[in-house]
Amino acid sequence: MANKIIECHELSKHFGDFKAVDQITFDVKEGEIFGFLGANGAGKTTAMRILCGLSYPTSGEASVAGFNVYKQQEKIKKHIGYMSQKFSLYDNLTILENIEFYGGVYGVSREEIKKRSNELVATLGLEKEAKKLVGSLPLGWKQKLAFSVAIFHRPKIVFLDEPTGGVDPITRRQFWDMIYQAAEDGITVFVTTHYMDEAEYCNRITVMVDGRVEALDSPARLKESFHTHSMDEVFYQLARKAKRSSD
């Protein structure tokens, strides 16, 4: 049985009287592709910020890669990768400069950065574009590059916050091929998405509604439980209970 790389027990985050995250409990296994779903206002982003070591919880317990979210936030940051929907690389640097910059931030040695940079550029088929400014790339290529940079230091887990927003269906499929490869290489993937077809690609899914976990299982079992063949319908049945509308 795989070890648990994320563990949450009754984790909460309050802003005054507002319960953004309300006593959520779940775990994520090593090497798993774990979907974290919910409509706007469900609390996904707040929960992810806690797990990435960017925000303290109000109460409850959680650990990421074996590190405590209260006491070891800096260690968490060193052992994870992160990619947001809002593109996270520097448009005014070249592809190689971005890779070298983030490799240094993540503590990868210069020799290893050079070796891995060449491998990465070749894998993406960007040899001719390596010295072009990232700002000149199409969105789909930017997103694939951003994901590659997020796992450049070979973290134990990568957090992806709606990584395929705004890209075309073919690019989304290619992006998920990269996610599958990362999982095969032993990287745990924690992903939020609004696309229910992408939810089907996950090993397990959590659906949050109004700050609480309302469902947690594999896509197949969730569809069986809700008597439907569609993850869209599962999500609709859960999300229509929501009372709030913004994160």
CSV table of N, CA and C in Angstrom, one decimal, residues 32-179:
chain,number,residue,atom,x,y,z
A,32,GLU,N,-0.1,9.3,-6.7
A,32,GLU,CA,-1.5,9.4,-7.1
A,32,GLU,C,-1.7,10.7,-7.9
A,33,ILE,N,-2.6,10.7,-8.8
A,33,ILE,CA,-3.1,11.9,-9.4
A,33,ILE,C,-4.5,12.2,-8.7
A,34,PHE,N,-4.4,13.3,-7.9
A,34,PHE,CA,-5.6,13.6,-7.0
A,34,PHE,C,-6.3,14.8,-7.5
A,35,GLY,N,-7.5,14.7,-7.8
A,35,GLY,CA,-8.3,15.9,-8.3
A,35,GLY,C,-9.0,16.6,-7.1
A,36,PHE,N,-8.9,17.9,-7.1
A,36,PHE,CA,-9.5,18.7,-6.0
A,36,PHE,C,-10.5,19.6,-6.7
A,37,LEU,N,-11.7,19.3,-6.6
A,37,LEU,CA,-12.8,20.0,-7.4
A,37,LEU,C,-13.7,20.8,-6.5
A,38,GLY,N,-14.3,21.8,-7.1
A,38,GLY,CA,-15.3,22.6,-6.4
A,38,GLY,C,-15.6,23.8,-7.3
A,39,ALA,N,-16.8,24.3,-7.1
A,39,ALA,CA,-17.2,25.6,-7.8
A,39,ALA,C,-16.5,26.8,-7.2
A,40,ASN,N,-16.5,27.9,-7.9
A,40,ASN,CA,-16.0,29.1,-7.3
A,40,ASN,C,-16.6,29.3,-5.9
A,41,GLY,N,-15.7,29.6,-4.9
A,41,GLY,CA,-16.2,29.8,-3.5
A,41,GLY,C,-16.2,28.6,-2.7
A,42,ALA,N,-15.8,27.4,-3.3
A,42,ALA,CA,-15.8,26.2,-2.5
A,42,ALA,C,-14.7,26.1,-1.5
A,43,GLY,N,-13.6,26.9,-1.6
A,43,GLY,CA,-12.5,26.8,-0.7
A,43,GLY,C,-11.3,26.1,-1.2
A,44,LYS,N,-11.3,25.7,-2.5
A,44,LYS,CA,-10.2,25.0,-3.1
A,44,LYS,C,-8.9,25.8,-2.9
A,45,THR,N,-8.9,27.0,-3.4
A,45,THR,CA,-7.7,27.8,-3.4
A,45,THR,C,-7.1,28.1,-2.0
A,46,THR,N,-8.0,28.3,-1.1
A,46,THR,CA,-7.6,28.6,0.3
A,46,THR,C,-6.9,27.3,0.9
A,47,ALA,N,-7.5,26.1,0.6
A,47,ALA,CA,-7.0,24.9,1.1
A,47,ALA,C,-5.6,24.6,0.5
A,48,MET,N,-5.5,24.9,-0.8
A,48,MET,CA,-4.2,24.6,-1.5
A,48,MET,C,-3.1,25.5,-1.0
A,49,ARG,N,-3.5,26.8,-0.7
A,49,ARG,CA,-2.5,27.7,-0.2
A,49,ARG,C,-1.9,27.2,1.2
A,50,ILE,N,-2.8,26.6,2.0
A,50,ILE,CA,-2.3,26.0,3.2
A,50,ILE,C,-1.4,24.9,3.0
A,51,LEU,N,-1.7,24.0,2.1
A,51,LEU,CA,-0.9,22.8,1.8
A,51,LEU,C,0.4,23.1,1.1
A,52,CYS,N,0.5,24.3,0.4
A,52,CYS,CA,1.7,24.7,-0.2
A,52,CYS,C,2.6,25.5,0.8
A,53,GLY,N,2.2,25.7,2.0
A,53,GLY,CA,3.0,26.4,3.0
A,53,GLY,C,2.9,27.9,2.8
A,54,LEU,N,1.8,28.4,2.2
A,54,LEU,CA,1.6,29.9,2.0
A,54,LEU,C,0.7,30.5,2.9
A,55,SER,N,-0.1,29.7,3.7
A,55,SER,CA,-1.1,30.3,4.6
A,55,SER,C,-1.2,29.3,5.8
A,56,TYR,N,-1.4,29.9,7.0
A,56,TYR,CA,-1.6,29.1,8.2
A,56,TYR,C,-3.1,28.7,8.4
A,57,PRO,N,-3.4,27.5,8.7
A,57,PRO,CA,-4.7,27.1,9.0
A,57,PRO,C,-5.2,27.7,10.4
A,58,THR,N,-6.5,27.8,10.6
A,58,THR,CA,-7.0,28.2,11.9
A,58,THR,C,-7.0,27.1,12.9
A,59,SER,N,-7.3,25.9,12.4
A,59,SER,CA,-7.4,24.8,13.3
A,59,SER,C,-7.3,23.5,12.5
A,60,GLY,N,-7.2,22.4,13.2
A,60,GLY,CA,-7.0,21.1,12.5
A,60,GLY,C,-5.5,20.7,12.3
A,61,GLU,N,-5.3,19.6,11.7
A,61,GLU,CA,-3.9,19.1,11.5
A,61,GLU,C,-3.7,18.8,10.0
A,62,ALA,N,-2.5,19.0,9.5
A,62,ALA,CA,-2.1,18.6,8.1
A,62,ALA,C,-0.6,18.5,8.0
A,63,SER,N,-0.2,17.5,7.1
A,63,SER,CA,1.2,17.4,6.8
A,63,SER,C,1.3,17.2,5.3
A,64,VAL,N,2.4,17.7,4.7
A,64,VAL,CA,2.7,17.6,3.3
A,64,VAL,C,4.1,17.1,3.2
A,65,ALA,N,4.3,15.9,2.5
A,65,ALA,CA,5.6,15.3,2.3
A,65,ALA,C,6.3,15.1,3.7
A,66,GLY,N,5.5,14.9,4.7
A,66,GLY,CA,6.0,14.6,6.0
A,66,GLY,C,6.2,15.8,6.9
A,67,PHE,N,5.9,17.0,6.4
A,67,PHE,CA,6.2,18.2,7.1
A,67,PHE,C,4.9,18.9,7.6
A,68,ASN,N,5.0,19.5,8.8
A,68,ASN,CA,3.8,20.0,9.4
A,68,ASN,C,3.5,21.4,8.8
A,69,VAL,N,2.2,21.7,8.5
A,69,VAL,CA,1.8,22.9,7.9
A,69,VAL,C,1.9,24.1,8.8
A,70,TYR,N,2.0,23.9,10.1
A,70,TYR,CA,2.1,25.0,11.1
A,70,TYR,C,3.6,25.4,11.3
A,71,LYS,N,4.4,24.3,11.4
A,71,LYS,CA,5.8,24.5,11.9
A,71,LYS,C,6.9,24.4,10.8
A,72,GLN,N,6.5,23.8,9.7
A,72,GLN,CA,7.6,23.5,8.7
A,72,GLN,C,7.2,24.0,7.3
A,73,GLN,N,6.7,25.2,7.2
A,73,GLN,CA,6.3,25.7,5.9
A,73,GLN,C,7.4,25.8,4.9
A,74,GLU,N,8.6,26.3,5.4
A,74,GLU,CA,9.7,26.4,4.4
A,74,GLU,C,10.2,25.1,3.9
A,75,LYS,N,10.1,24.1,4.7
A,75,LYS,CA,10.5,22.7,4.2
A,75,LYS,C,9.5,22.2,3.2
A,76,ILE,N,8.2,22.5,3.5
A,76,ILE,CA,7.2,22.1,2.5
A,76,ILE,C,7.5,22.7,1.1
A,77,LYS,N,7.8,24.0,1.1
A,77,LYS,CA,8.0,24.7,-0.1
A,77,LYS,C,9.2,24.1,-0.9
A,78,LYS,N,10.2,23.6,-0.2
A,78,LYS,CA,11.4,23.0,-0.9
A,78,LYS,C,11.1,21.6,-1.5
A,79,HIS,N,10.0,21.0,-1.0
A,79,HIS,CA,9.7,19.6,-1.5
A,79,HIS,C,8.5,19.5,-2.4
A,80,ILE,N,8.0,20.7,-2.8
A,80,ILE,CA,6.9,20.7,-3.7
A,80,ILE,C,7.2,21.5,-5.0
A,81,GLY,N,6.4,21.3,-6.0
A,81,GLY,CA,6.4,22.1,-7.2
A,81,GLY,C,5.0,22.8,-7.2
A,82,TYR,N,4.9,23.9,-7.9
A,82,TYR,CA,3.6,24.6,-7.9
A,82,TYR,C,3.5,25.3,-9.3
A,83,MET,N,2.3,25.2,-9.8
A,83,MET,CA,1.9,25.9,-11.1
A,83,MET,C,0.5,26.5,-10.9
A,84,SER,N,0.4,27.7,-11.2
A,84,SER,CA,-1.0,28.4,-11.1
A,84,SER,C,-1.6,28.5,-12.5
A,85,GLN,N,-2.9,28.8,-12.5
A,85,GLN,CA,-3.6,29.1,-13.8
A,85,GLN,C,-3.0,30.3,-14.4
A,86,LYS,N,-2.7,31.3,-13.6
A,86,LYS,CA,-2.1,32.5,-14.1
A,86,LYS,C,-0.6,32.2,-14.3
A,87,PHE,N,-0.2,32.2,-15.5
A,87,PHE,CA,1.1,31.7,-15.9
A,87,PHE,C,2.3,32.3,-15.0
A,88,SER,N,3.1,31.4,-14.6
A,88,SER,CA,4.0,31.7,-13.5
A,88,SER,C,5.5,31.9,-13.9
A,89,LEU,N,5.8,31.9,-15.2
A,89,LEU,CA,7.2,32.2,-15.7
A,89,LEU,C,7.3,33.7,-16.0
A,90,TYR,N,8.5,34.1,-16.3
A,90,TYR,CA,8.8,35.5,-16.7
A,90,TYR,C,8.8,35.7,-18.2
A,91,ASP,N,7.9,36.5,-18.7
A,91,ASP,CA,7.8,36.7,-20.1
A,91,ASP,C,9.0,37.4,-20.7
A,92,ASN,N,9.7,38.2,-19.9
A,92,ASN,CA,10.9,39.0,-20.4
A,92,ASN,C,12.2,38.2,-20.3
A,93,LEU,N,12.1,36.9,-19.9
A,93,LEU,CA,13.3,36.1,-19.9
A,93,LEU,C,13.1,35.0,-21.0
A,94,THR,N,14.2,34.5,-21.5
A,94,THR,CA,14.1,33.4,-22.5
A,94,THR,C,13.7,32.1,-21.8
A,95,ILE,N,13.4,31.1,-22.7
A,95,ILE,CA,13.1,29.8,-22.1
A,95,ILE,C,14.2,29.3,-21.2
A,96,LEU,N,15.5,29.3,-21.7
A,96,LEU,CA,16.6,28.8,-21.0
A,96,LEU,C,16.8,29.6,-19.7
A,97,GLU,N,16.7,30.9,-19.8
A,97,GLU,CA,16.9,31.8,-18.6
A,97,GLU,C,15.8,31.5,-17.5
A,98,ASN,N,14.6,31.2,-17.9
A,98,ASN,CA,13.6,30.8,-17.0
A,98,ASN,C,13.9,29.5,-16.3
A,99,ILE,N,14.3,28.5,-17.1
A,99,ILE,CA,14.7,27.2,-16.5
A,99,ILE,C,15.9,27.4,-15.5
A,100,GLU,N,16.9,28.1,-15.9
A,100,GLU,CA,18.1,28.3,-15.1
A,100,GLU,C,17.7,29.1,-13.8
A,101,PHE,N,16.8,30.1,-13.9
A,101,PHE,CA,16.4,30.9,-12.8
A,101,PHE,C,15.7,30.0,-11.8
A,102,TYR,N,14.7,29.3,-12.2
A,102,TYR,CA,13.9,28.5,-11.3
A,102,TYR,C,14.7,27.3,-10.8
A,103,GLY,N,15.6,26.7,-11.6
A,103,GLY,CA,16.5,25.7,-11.1
A,103,GLY,C,17.3,26.2,-9.9
A,104,GLY,N,17.8,27.4,-10.0
A,104,GLY,CA,18.6,28.0,-8.9
A,104,GLY,C,17.7,28.2,-7.7
A,105,VAL,N,16.5,28.7,-7.9
A,105,VAL,CA,15.6,29.0,-6.8
A,105,VAL,C,15.3,27.7,-6.0
A,106,TYR,N,15.2,26.6,-6.8
A,106,TYR,CA,14.9,25.3,-6.2
A,106,TYR,C,16.1,24.6,-5.6
A,107,GLY,N,17.3,25.2,-5.8
A,107,GLY,CA,18.5,24.7,-5.2
A,107,GLY,C,19.2,23.6,-6.0
A,108,VAL,N,18.9,23.5,-7.3
A,108,VAL,CA,19.6,22.5,-8.2
A,108,VAL,C,21.0,23.1,-8.5
A,109,SER,N,22.0,22.2,-8.5
A,109,SER,CA,23.3,22.7,-8.8
A,109,SER,C,23.5,23.2,-10.3
A,110,ARG,N,24.4,24.0,-10.5
A,110,ARG,CA,24.6,24.6,-11.9
A,110,ARG,C,24.9,23.5,-12.9
A,111,GLU,N,25.7,22.6,-12.5
A,111,GLU,CA,26.0,21.5,-13.5
A,111,GLU,C,24.7,20.7,-13.8
A,112,GLU,N,23.9,20.4,-12.8
A,112,GLU,CA,22.7,19.7,-13.0
A,112,GLU,C,21.7,20.5,-13.8
A,113,ILE,N,21.6,21.8,-13.5
A,113,ILE,CA,20.7,22.7,-14.2
A,113,ILE,C,21.0,22.6,-15.7
A,114,LYS,N,22.3,22.7,-16.1
A,114,LYS,CA,22.7,22.7,-17.5
A,114,LYS,C,22.3,21.4,-18.2
A,115,LYS,N,22.6,20.3,-17.5
A,115,LYS,CA,22.2,19.0,-18.0
A,115,LYS,C,20.7,18.8,-18.2
A,116,ARG,N,20.0,19.1,-17.1
A,116,ARG,CA,18.5,19.0,-17.2
A,116,ARG,C,17.9,20.0,-18.1
A,117,SER,N,18.4,21.2,-18.3
A,117,SER,CA,17.9,22.2,-19.2
A,117,SER,C,17.9,21.6,-20.6
A,118,ASN,N,19.1,21.1,-21.0
A,118,ASN,CA,19.2,20.5,-22.4
A,118,ASN,C,18.2,19.4,-22.6
A,119,GLU,N,18.1,18.5,-21.6
A,119,GLU,CA,17.1,17.4,-21.7
A,119,GLU,C,15.7,17.9,-21.8
A,120,LEU,N,15.4,18.9,-21.0
A,120,LEU,CA,14.0,19.4,-21.0
A,120,LEU,C,13.6,20.1,-22.3
A,121,VAL,N,14.5,20.9,-22.8
A,121,VAL,CA,14.3,21.6,-24.1
A,121,VAL,C,14.1,20.6,-25.2
A,122,ALA,N,14.9,19.5,-25.2
A,122,ALA,CA,14.8,18.5,-26.2
A,122,ALA,C,13.5,17.7,-26.1
A,123,THR,N,13.1,17.4,-24.9
A,123,THR,CA,11.9,16.7,-24.7
A,123,THR,C,10.7,17.5,-25.2
A,124,LEU,N,10.7,18.8,-24.9
A,124,LEU,CA,9.6,19.6,-25.4
A,124,LEU,C,9.6,20.0,-26.9
A,125,GLY,N,10.8,19.7,-27.5
A,125,GLY,CA,10.9,20.0,-28.9
A,125,GLY,C,11.1,21.5,-29.1
A,126,LEU,N,11.8,22.2,-28.2
A,126,LEU,CA,11.9,23.6,-28.2
A,126,LEU,C,13.4,24.1,-28.5
A,127,GLU,N,14.2,23.2,-29.0
A,127,GLU,CA,15.6,23.5,-29.2
A,127,GLU,C,15.8,24.8,-30.0
A,128,LYS,N,15.0,25.0,-31.1
A,128,LYS,CA,15.1,26.2,-31.9
A,128,LYS,C,14.6,27.5,-31.2
A,129,GLU,N,13.7,27.3,-30.2
A,129,GLU,CA,13.1,28.4,-29.5
A,129,GLU,C,13.8,28.7,-28.1
A,130,ALA,N,14.8,27.9,-27.8
A,130,ALA,CA,15.4,28.0,-26.4
A,130,ALA,C,15.8,29.4,-26.0
A,131,LYS,N,16.2,30.2,-27.0
A,131,LYS,CA,16.7,31.5,-26.7
A,131,LYS,C,15.7,32.6,-27.0
A,132,LYS,N,14.5,32.2,-27.2
A,132,LYS,CA,13.4,33.1,-27.5
A,132,LYS,C,12.8,33.6,-26.1
A,133,LEU,N,12.2,34.8,-26.1
A,133,LEU,CA,11.5,35.2,-24.9
A,133,LEU,C,10.3,34.4,-24.7
A,134,VAL,N,10.0,34.0,-23.4
A,134,VAL,CA,8.8,33.2,-23.1
A,134,VAL,C,7.5,33.9,-23.5
A,135,GLY,N,7.6,35.3,-23.4
A,135,GLY,CA,6.4,36.0,-23.8
A,135,GLY,C,6.0,35.9,-25.3
A,136,SER,N,6.9,35.3,-26.1
A,136,SER,CA,6.5,35.2,-27.5
A,136,SER,C,5.9,33.8,-27.8
A,137,LEU,N,5.8,32.9,-26.8
A,137,LEU,CA,5.3,31.6,-27.0
A,137,LEU,C,3.8,31.6,-27.0
A,138,PRO,N,3.1,30.7,-27.7
A,138,PRO,CA,1.7,30.5,-27.6
A,138,PRO,C,1.4,30.0,-26.2
A,139,LEU,N,0.1,30.2,-25.7
A,139,LEU,CA,-0.3,29.9,-24.3
A,139,LEU,C,-0.1,28.4,-24.0
A,140,GLY,N,-0.4,27.5,-25.0
A,140,GLY,CA,-0.3,26.1,-24.7
A,140,GLY,C,1.2,25.7,-24.4
A,141,TRP,N,2.1,26.3,-25.2
A,141,TRP,CA,3.5,26.0,-24.9
A,141,TRP,C,4.0,26.6,-23.6
A,142,LYS,N,3.5,27.8,-23.3
A,142,LYS,CA,3.8,28.4,-22.0
A,142,LYS,C,3.4,27.5,-20.8
A,143,GLN,N,2.2,26.9,-20.9
A,143,GLN,CA,1.7,26.1,-19.9
A,143,GLN,C,2.5,24.8,-19.7
A,144,LYS,N,2.9,24.2,-20.9
A,144,LYS,CA,3.7,23.0,-20.8
A,144,LYS,C,5.0,23.3,-20.3
A,145,LEU,N,5.6,24.4,-20.6
A,145,LEU,CA,6.9,24.8,-20.1
A,145,LEU,C,6.8,25.1,-18.6
A,146,ALA,N,5.7,25.7,-18.2
A,146,ALA,CA,5.6,26.1,-16.8
A,146,ALA,C,5.5,24.8,-15.9
A,147,PHE,N,4.7,23.8,-16.4
A,147,PHE,CA,4.6,22.5,-15.7
A,147,PHE,C,6.0,21.8,-15.6
A,148,SER,N,6.7,21.8,-16.8
A,148,SER,CA,8.1,21.2,-16.8
A,148,SER,C,9.0,21.9,-15.8
A,149,VAL,N,8.9,23.2,-15.7
A,149,VAL,CA,9.7,24.0,-14.7
A,149,VAL,C,9.3,23.7,-13.3
A,150,ALA,N,8.0,23.5,-13.1
A,150,ALA,CA,7.5,23.2,-11.7
A,150,ALA,C,8.0,21.9,-11.1
A,151,ILE,N,8.3,20.9,-12.1
A,151,ILE,CA,8.8,19.6,-11.6
A,151,ILE,C,10.3,19.5,-11.9
A,152,PHE,N,11.0,20.6,-12.3
A,152,PHE,CA,12.4,20.5,-12.7
A,152,PHE,C,13.3,20.0,-11.6
A,153,HIS,N,13.0,20.3,-10.4
A,153,HIS,CA,13.8,19.9,-9.2
A,153,HIS,C,13.4,18.6,-8.7
A,154,ARG,N,12.5,17.9,-9.4
A,154,ARG,CA,12.0,16.6,-9.1
A,154,ARG,C,11.4,16.5,-7.6
A,155,PRO,N,10.4,17.3,-7.4
A,155,PRO,CA,9.7,17.3,-6.1
A,155,PRO,C,8.9,16.1,-5.8
A,156,LYS,N,8.6,15.9,-4.6
A,156,LYS,CA,7.8,14.7,-4.2
A,156,LYS,C,6.3,14.9,-4.7
A,157,ILE,N,5.9,16.2,-4.7
A,157,ILE,CA,4.5,16.4,-5.1
A,157,ILE,C,4.4,17.8,-5.9
A,158,VAL,N,3.6,17.8,-6.9
A,158,VAL,CA,3.4,19.1,-7.6
A,158,VAL,C,1.9,19.5,-7.5
A,159,PHE,N,1.7,20.8,-7.2
A,159,PHE,CA,0.3,21.3,-7.1
A,159,PHE,C,0.0,22.1,-8.3
A,160,LEU,N,-1.1,21.8,-9.0
A,160,LEU,CA,-1.5,22.4,-10.2
A,160,LEU,C,-2.8,23.1,-10.0
A,161,ASP,N,-2.9,24.4,-10.1
A,161,ASP,CA,-4.1,25.2,-9.9
A,161,ASP,C,-4.7,25.6,-11.2
A,162,GLU,N,-5.7,24.8,-11.7
A,162,GLU,CA,-6.4,25.0,-12.9
A,162,GLU,C,-5.4,25.2,-14.1
A,163,PRO,N,-4.5,24.2,-14.3
A,163,PRO,CA,-3.3,24.5,-15.2
A,163,PRO,C,-3.7,24.6,-16.7
A,164,THR,N,-4.9,24.0,-17.1
A,164,THR,CA,-5.2,24.0,-18.5
A,164,THR,C,-6.3,25.1,-18.9
A,165,GLY,N,-6.5,26.0,-18.0
A,165,GLY,CA,-7.5,27.1,-18.3
A,165,GLY,C,-7.1,27.9,-19.5
A,166,GLY,N,-8.0,27.9,-20.5
A,166,GLY,CA,-7.8,28.8,-21.6
A,166,GLY,C,-7.1,28.1,-22.8
A,167,VAL,N,-6.6,26.9,-22.6
A,167,VAL,CA,-5.9,26.2,-23.7
A,167,VAL,C,-6.9,25.3,-24.5
A,168,ASP,N,-6.5,25.0,-25.7
A,168,ASP,CA,-7.4,24.2,-26.6
A,168,ASP,C,-7.4,22.7,-26.2
A,169,PRO,N,-8.4,22.0,-26.6
A,169,PRO,CA,-8.5,20.6,-26.2
A,169,PRO,C,-7.3,19.7,-26.5
A,170,ILE,N,-6.7,19.9,-27.7
A,170,ILE,CA,-5.5,19.1,-28.0
A,170,ILE,C,-4.4,19.3,-27.1
A,171,THR,N,-4.2,20.6,-26.8
A,171,THR,CA,-3.1,21.0,-25.8
A,171,THR,C,-3.4,20.4,-24.4
A,172,ARG,N,-4.7,20.5,-24.0
A,172,ARG,CA,-5.1,19.9,-22.7
A,172,ARG,C,-4.7,18.4,-22.7
A,173,ARG,N,-5.0,17.7,-23.8
A,173,ARG,CA,-4.7,16.3,-23.8
A,173,ARG,C,-3.2,16.0,-23.7
A,174,GLN,N,-2.4,16.8,-24.4
A,174,GLN,CA,-0.9,16.7,-24.3
A,174,GLN,C,-0.4,17.0,-22.9
A,175,PHE,N,-1.0,18.0,-22.3
A,175,PHE,CA,-0.7,18.4,-21.0
A,175,PHE,C,-0.9,17.3,-20.0
A,176,TRP,N,-2.0,16.6,-20.2
A,176,TRP,CA,-2.3,15.4,-19.3
A,176,TRP,C,-1.4,14.2,-19.6
A,177,ASP,N,-0.9,14.1,-20.8
A,177,ASP,CA,0.1,13.1,-21.1
A,177,ASP,C,1.4,13.4,-20.2
A,178,MET,N,1.7,14.7,-20.1
A,178,MET,CA,2.8,15.1,-19.2
A,178,MET,C,2.6,14.8,-17.8
A,179,ILE,N,1.3,15.0,-17.3
A,179,ILE,CA,1.0,14.7,-15.9
A,179,ILE,C,1.1,13.2,-15.7
